[in-house]
Short mmCIF file of C-alpha atoms in Angstrom, two decimals:
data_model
loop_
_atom_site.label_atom_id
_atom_site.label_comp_id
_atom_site.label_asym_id
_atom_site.label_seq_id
_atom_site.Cartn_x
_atom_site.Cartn_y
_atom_site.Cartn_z
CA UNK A 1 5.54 -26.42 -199.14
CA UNK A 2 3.98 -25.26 -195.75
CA UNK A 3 1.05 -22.44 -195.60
CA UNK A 4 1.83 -19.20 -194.86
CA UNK A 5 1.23 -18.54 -191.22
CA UNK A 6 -0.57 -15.63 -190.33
CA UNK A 7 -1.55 -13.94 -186.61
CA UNK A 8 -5.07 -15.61 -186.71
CA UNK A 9 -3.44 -18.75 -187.17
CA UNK A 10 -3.48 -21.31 -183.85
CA UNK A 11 0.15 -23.12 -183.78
CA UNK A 12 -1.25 -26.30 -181.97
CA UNK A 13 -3.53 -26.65 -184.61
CA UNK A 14 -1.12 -25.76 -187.42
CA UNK A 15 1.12 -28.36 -185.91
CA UNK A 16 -1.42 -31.23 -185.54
CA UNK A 17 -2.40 -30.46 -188.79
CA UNK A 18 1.29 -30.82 -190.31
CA UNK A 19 1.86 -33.91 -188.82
CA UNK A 20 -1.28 -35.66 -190.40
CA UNK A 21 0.21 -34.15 -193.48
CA UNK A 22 3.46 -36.25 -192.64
CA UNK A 23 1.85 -39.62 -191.94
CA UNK A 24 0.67 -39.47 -195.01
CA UNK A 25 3.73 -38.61 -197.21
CA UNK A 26 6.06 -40.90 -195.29
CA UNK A 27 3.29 -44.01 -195.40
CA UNK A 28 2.97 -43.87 -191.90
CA UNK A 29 5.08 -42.55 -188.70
CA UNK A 30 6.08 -43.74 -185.30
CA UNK A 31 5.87 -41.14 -181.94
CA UNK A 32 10.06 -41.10 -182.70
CA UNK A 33 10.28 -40.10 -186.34
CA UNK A 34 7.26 -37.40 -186.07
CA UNK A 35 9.34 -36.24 -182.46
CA UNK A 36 12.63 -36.35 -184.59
CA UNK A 37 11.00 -34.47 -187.99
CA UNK A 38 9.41 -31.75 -186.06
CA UNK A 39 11.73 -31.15 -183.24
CA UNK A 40 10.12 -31.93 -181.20
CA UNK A 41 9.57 -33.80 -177.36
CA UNK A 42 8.87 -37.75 -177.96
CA UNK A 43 6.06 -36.74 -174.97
CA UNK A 44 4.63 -33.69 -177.06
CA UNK A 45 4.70 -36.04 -180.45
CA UNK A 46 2.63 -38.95 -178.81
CA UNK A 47 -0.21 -36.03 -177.17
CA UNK A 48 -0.87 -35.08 -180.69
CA UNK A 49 -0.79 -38.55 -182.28
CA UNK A 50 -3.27 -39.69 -179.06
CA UNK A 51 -5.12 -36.86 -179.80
CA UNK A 52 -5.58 -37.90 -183.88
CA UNK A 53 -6.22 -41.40 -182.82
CA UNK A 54 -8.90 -40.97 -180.32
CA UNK A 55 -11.06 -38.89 -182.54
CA UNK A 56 -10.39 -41.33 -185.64
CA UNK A 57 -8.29 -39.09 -187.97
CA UNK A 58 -5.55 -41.53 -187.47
CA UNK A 59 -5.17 -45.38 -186.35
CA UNK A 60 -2.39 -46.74 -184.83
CA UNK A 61 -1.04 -49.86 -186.67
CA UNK A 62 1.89 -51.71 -184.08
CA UNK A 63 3.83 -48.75 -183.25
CA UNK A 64 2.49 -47.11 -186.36
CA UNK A 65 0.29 -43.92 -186.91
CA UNK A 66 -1.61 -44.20 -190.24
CA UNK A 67 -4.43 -41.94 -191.93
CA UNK A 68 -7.74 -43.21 -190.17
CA UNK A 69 -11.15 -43.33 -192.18
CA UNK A 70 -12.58 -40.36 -190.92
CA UNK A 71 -10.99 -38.60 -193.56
CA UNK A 72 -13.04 -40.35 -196.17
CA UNK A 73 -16.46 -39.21 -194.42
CA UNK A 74 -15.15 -35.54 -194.18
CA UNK A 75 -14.16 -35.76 -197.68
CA UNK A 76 -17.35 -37.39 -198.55
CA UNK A 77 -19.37 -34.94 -197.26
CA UNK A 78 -16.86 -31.95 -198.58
CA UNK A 79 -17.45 -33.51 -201.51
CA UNK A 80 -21.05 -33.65 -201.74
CA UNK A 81 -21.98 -30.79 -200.25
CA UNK A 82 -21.76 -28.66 -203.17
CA UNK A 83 -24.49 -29.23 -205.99
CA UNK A 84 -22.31 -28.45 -208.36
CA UNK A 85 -19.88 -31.23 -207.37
CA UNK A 86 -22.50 -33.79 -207.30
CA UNK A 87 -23.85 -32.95 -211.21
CA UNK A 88 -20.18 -33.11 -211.75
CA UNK A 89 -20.11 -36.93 -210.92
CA UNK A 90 -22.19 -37.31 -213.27
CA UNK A 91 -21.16 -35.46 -215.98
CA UNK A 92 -17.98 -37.10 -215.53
CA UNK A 93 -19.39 -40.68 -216.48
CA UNK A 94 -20.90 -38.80 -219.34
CA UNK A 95 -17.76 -37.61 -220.49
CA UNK A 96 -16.59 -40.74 -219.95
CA UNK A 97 -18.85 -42.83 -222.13
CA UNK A 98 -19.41 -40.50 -225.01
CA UNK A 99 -15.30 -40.07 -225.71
CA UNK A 100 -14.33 -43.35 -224.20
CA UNK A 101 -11.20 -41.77 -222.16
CA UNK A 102 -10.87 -40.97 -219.04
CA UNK A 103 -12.52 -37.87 -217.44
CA UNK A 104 -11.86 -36.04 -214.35
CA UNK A 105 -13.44 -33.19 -212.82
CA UNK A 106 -10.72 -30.99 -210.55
CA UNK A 107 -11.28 -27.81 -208.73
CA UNK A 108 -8.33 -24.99 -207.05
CA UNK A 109 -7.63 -25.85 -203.75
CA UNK A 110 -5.09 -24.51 -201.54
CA UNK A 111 -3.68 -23.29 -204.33
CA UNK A 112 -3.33 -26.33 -206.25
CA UNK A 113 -5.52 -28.66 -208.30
CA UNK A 114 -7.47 -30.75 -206.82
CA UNK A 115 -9.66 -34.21 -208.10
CA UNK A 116 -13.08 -34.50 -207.03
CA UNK A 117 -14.30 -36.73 -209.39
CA UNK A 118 -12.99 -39.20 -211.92
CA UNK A 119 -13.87 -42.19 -214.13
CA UNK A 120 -10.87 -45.08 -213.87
CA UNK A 121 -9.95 -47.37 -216.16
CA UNK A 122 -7.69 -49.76 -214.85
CA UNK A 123 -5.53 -50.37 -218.07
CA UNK A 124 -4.14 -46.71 -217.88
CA UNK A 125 -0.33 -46.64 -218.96
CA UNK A 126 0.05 -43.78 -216.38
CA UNK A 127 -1.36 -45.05 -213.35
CA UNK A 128 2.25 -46.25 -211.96
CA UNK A 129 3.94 -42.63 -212.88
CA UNK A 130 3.81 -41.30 -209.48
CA UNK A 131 6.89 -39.95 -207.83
CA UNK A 132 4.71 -39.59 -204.92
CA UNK A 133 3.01 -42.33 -203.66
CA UNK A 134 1.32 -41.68 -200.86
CA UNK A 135 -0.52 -38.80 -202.91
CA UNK A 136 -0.70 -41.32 -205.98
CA UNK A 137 -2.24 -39.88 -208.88
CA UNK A 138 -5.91 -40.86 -210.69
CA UNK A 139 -7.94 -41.01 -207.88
CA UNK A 140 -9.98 -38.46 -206.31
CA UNK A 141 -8.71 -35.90 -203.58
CA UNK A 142 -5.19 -36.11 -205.90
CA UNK A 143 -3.40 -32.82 -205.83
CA UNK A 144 -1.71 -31.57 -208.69
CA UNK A 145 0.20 -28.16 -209.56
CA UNK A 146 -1.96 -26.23 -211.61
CA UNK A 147 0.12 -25.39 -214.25
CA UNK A 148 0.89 -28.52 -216.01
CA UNK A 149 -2.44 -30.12 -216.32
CA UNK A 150 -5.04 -29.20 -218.73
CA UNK A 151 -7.49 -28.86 -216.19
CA UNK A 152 -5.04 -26.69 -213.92
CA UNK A 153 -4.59 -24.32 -216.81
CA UNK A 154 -8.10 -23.82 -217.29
CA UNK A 155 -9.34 -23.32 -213.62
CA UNK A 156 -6.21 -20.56 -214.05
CA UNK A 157 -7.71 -18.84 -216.56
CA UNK A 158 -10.64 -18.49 -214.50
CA UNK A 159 -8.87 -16.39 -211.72
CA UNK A 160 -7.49 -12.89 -211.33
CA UNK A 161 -4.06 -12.37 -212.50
CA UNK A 162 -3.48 -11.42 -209.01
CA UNK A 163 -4.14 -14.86 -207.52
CA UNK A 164 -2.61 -16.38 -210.13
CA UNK A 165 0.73 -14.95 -208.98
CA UNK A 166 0.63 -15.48 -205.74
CA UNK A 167 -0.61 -19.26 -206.44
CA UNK A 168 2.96 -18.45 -208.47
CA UNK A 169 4.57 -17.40 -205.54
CA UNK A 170 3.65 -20.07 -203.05
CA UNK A 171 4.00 -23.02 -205.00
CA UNK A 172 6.42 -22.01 -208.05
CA UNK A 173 6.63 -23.92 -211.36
CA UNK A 174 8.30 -27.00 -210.79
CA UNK A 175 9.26 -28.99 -213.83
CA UNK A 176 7.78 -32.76 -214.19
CA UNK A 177 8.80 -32.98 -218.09
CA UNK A 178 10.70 -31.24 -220.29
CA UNK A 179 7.56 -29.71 -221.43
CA UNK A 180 6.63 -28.07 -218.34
CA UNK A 181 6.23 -24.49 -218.46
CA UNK A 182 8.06 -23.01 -216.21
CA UNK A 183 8.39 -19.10 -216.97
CA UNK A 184 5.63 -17.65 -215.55
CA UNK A 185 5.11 -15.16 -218.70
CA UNK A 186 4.69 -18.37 -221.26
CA UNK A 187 2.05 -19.58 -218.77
CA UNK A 188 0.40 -16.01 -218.33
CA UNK A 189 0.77 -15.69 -222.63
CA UNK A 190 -1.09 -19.40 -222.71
CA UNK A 191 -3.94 -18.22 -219.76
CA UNK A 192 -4.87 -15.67 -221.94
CA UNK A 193 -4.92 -18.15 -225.12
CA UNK A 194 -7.30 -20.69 -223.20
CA UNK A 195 -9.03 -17.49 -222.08
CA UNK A 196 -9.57 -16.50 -225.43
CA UNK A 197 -10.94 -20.08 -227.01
CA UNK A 198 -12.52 -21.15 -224.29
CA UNK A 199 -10.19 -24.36 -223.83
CA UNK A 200 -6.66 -25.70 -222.69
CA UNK A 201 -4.76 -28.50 -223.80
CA UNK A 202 -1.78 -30.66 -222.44
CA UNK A 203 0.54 -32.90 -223.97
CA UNK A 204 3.31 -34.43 -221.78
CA UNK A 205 3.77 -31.57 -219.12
CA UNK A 206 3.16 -34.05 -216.76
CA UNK A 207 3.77 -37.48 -217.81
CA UNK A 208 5.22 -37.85 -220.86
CA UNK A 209 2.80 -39.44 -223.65
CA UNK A 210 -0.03 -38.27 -221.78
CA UNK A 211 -1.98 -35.53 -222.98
CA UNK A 212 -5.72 -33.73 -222.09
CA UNK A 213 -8.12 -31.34 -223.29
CA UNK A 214 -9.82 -29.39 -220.17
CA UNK A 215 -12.92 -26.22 -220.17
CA UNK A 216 -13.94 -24.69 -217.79
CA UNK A 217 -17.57 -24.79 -215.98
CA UNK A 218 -19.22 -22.19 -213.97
CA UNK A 219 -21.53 -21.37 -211.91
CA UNK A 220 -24.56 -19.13 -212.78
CA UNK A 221 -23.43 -16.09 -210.66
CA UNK A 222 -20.34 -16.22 -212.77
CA UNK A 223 -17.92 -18.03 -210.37
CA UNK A 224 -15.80 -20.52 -211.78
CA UNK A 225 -16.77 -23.88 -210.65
CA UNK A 226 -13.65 -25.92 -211.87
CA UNK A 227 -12.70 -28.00 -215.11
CA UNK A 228 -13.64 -31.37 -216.83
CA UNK A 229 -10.79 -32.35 -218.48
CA UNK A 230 -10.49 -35.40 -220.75
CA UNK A 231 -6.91 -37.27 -220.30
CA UNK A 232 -5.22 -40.44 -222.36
CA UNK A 233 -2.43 -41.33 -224.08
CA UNK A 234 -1.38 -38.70 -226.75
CA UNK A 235 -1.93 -40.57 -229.73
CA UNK A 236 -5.53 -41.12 -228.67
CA UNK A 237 -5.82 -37.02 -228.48
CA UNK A 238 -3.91 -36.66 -231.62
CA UNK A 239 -5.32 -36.12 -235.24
CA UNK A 240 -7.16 -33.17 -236.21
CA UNK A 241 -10.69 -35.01 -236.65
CA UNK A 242 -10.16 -37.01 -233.23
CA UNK A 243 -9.34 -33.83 -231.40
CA UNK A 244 -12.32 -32.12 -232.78
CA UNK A 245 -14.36 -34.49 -231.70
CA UNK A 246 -13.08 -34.75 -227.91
CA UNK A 247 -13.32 -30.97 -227.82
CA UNK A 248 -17.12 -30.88 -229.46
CA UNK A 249 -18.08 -33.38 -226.84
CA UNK A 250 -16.47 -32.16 -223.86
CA UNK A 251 -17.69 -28.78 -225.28
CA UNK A 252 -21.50 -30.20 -225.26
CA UNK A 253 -21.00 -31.44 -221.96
CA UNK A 254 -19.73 -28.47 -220.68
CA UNK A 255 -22.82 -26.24 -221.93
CA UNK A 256 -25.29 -29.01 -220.41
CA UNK A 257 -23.24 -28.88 -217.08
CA UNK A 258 -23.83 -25.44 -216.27
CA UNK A 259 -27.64 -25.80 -217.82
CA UNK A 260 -28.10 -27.75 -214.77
CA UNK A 261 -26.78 -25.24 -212.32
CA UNK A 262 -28.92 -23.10 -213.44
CA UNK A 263 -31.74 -25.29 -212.06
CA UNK A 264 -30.29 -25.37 -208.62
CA UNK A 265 -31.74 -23.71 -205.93
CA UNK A 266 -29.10 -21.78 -203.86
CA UNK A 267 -27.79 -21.87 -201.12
CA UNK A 268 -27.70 -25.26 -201.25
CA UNK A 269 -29.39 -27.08 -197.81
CA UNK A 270 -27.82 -30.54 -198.54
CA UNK A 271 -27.95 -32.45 -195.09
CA UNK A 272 -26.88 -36.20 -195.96
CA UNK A 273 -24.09 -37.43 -194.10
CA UNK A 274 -23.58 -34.56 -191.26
CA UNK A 275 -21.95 -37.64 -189.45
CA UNK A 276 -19.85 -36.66 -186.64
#
């Protein structure tokens, strides 16, 4: 779904910036197909593509354009720049180790949910269960629809109802299981439940046998930071004493998180890797 263009929005740069978005999703694009997908001149297609490759945010691969590796320093440094997402890494280990699952940390971006941090385990049942793969899901930078993760749900109940219906608006509901919500007053009824306890919980919204227990963390001024979620198969999560126990845990984790922000000295002045 494209962004919602507004007057103080620059259409070269909009368009430059969709078609790095469409390398990506089709696994790489020749000067025809991007020309052919956006209507565009074959002439005006290879000027942005040039453009991308001489500044490294794409490579050319035969008559190929791919995602370049300058994207991972951006996101690098996106991704460390924040104090709060680099206590998150390790939190996330924490997690990790002390439920033996895996753990991700996500944060809303753009409207969606975003990864910044995760522990892997290559024996995951789930890791194939993409239907996109050139946004393939379990590693970080992943985007996911808020509303059918645990960890969407509760970064949702940490915004305005406002946002929450344009997020709503722009990106709908769309149904990955037959346990998707998808009327937006059972997901507003179950925000205000995870509001409420403190908590949100998945099971097979978006894979099937897959479920997750996410909180919330914030920030000491108040702002939510994101979620921590804890994710495996469902009959790991399952059984009342088990799912106390993930939900103590993540719970103690939680509370130590945001301990450490409060030791943070902001704004943060984090220099490592400016790297042009």
């Amino acid at each position: 779904m494209q962004p919602k263009k507004t007057a103080e929005t620059i259409e070269t740069t909009e368009r430059s910036l969709d078609i790095v978005r469409e390398v990506q999703e089709q696994g790489g694009a020749t000067i025809g197909e991007i020309a052919a997908e956006f209507d565009i001149s074959k002439s005006t297609a290879y000027k942005h593509l040039a453009t991308l490759n001489s500044r490294g945010y794409l490579v050319k691969e035969g008559d190929r354009y791919q995602i370049g590796l300058k994207f991972a320093n951006r996101g690098e440094y996106a991704r460390a720049r924040k104090p709060g997402y680099r206590i998150a890494a390790r939190k996330v280990d924490e997690l990790a180790e002390r439920t033996d699952e895996e753990v991700d940390f996500v944060v809303e971006n753009d409207g969606r949910a975003m990864t910044v941090h995760l522990s892997y385990d290559p024996n995951n049942p789930y890791q194939e269960k993409s239907v996109d793969q050139s946004n393939k899901h379990w590693r970080t930078g992943t985007y996911y629809n808020l509303h059918c993760i645990a960890a969407g749900k509760a970064v949702l109940s940490t915004l305005p109802d406002e946002e929450i219906e344009a997020i709503i608006e722009r990106w709908g509901l769309p149904e990955r299981t037959n346990q998707t919500i998808t009327d937006p007053e059972e997901l507003y009824d179950e925000i205000e439940t995870i509001r409420d306890r403190g908590w949100a919980y998945s099971e097979g919204e978006y894979v099937e046998g897959l479920a997750a227990i996410a909180m919330p963390v914030y920030e000491p001024n108040g702002d939510p930071l994101g979620a921590l979620a804890v994710n495996g198969p469902a009959y790991n999560l399952q059984g009342e004493t088990r799912y106390d126990e993930i939900r103590k845990v993540l719970s103690d984790v939680v509370a130590s998180f945001e301990a450490e922000l409060e030791d943070v000295d902001y704004p943060d002045s984090f220099a490592e890797g400016r790297m042009l």
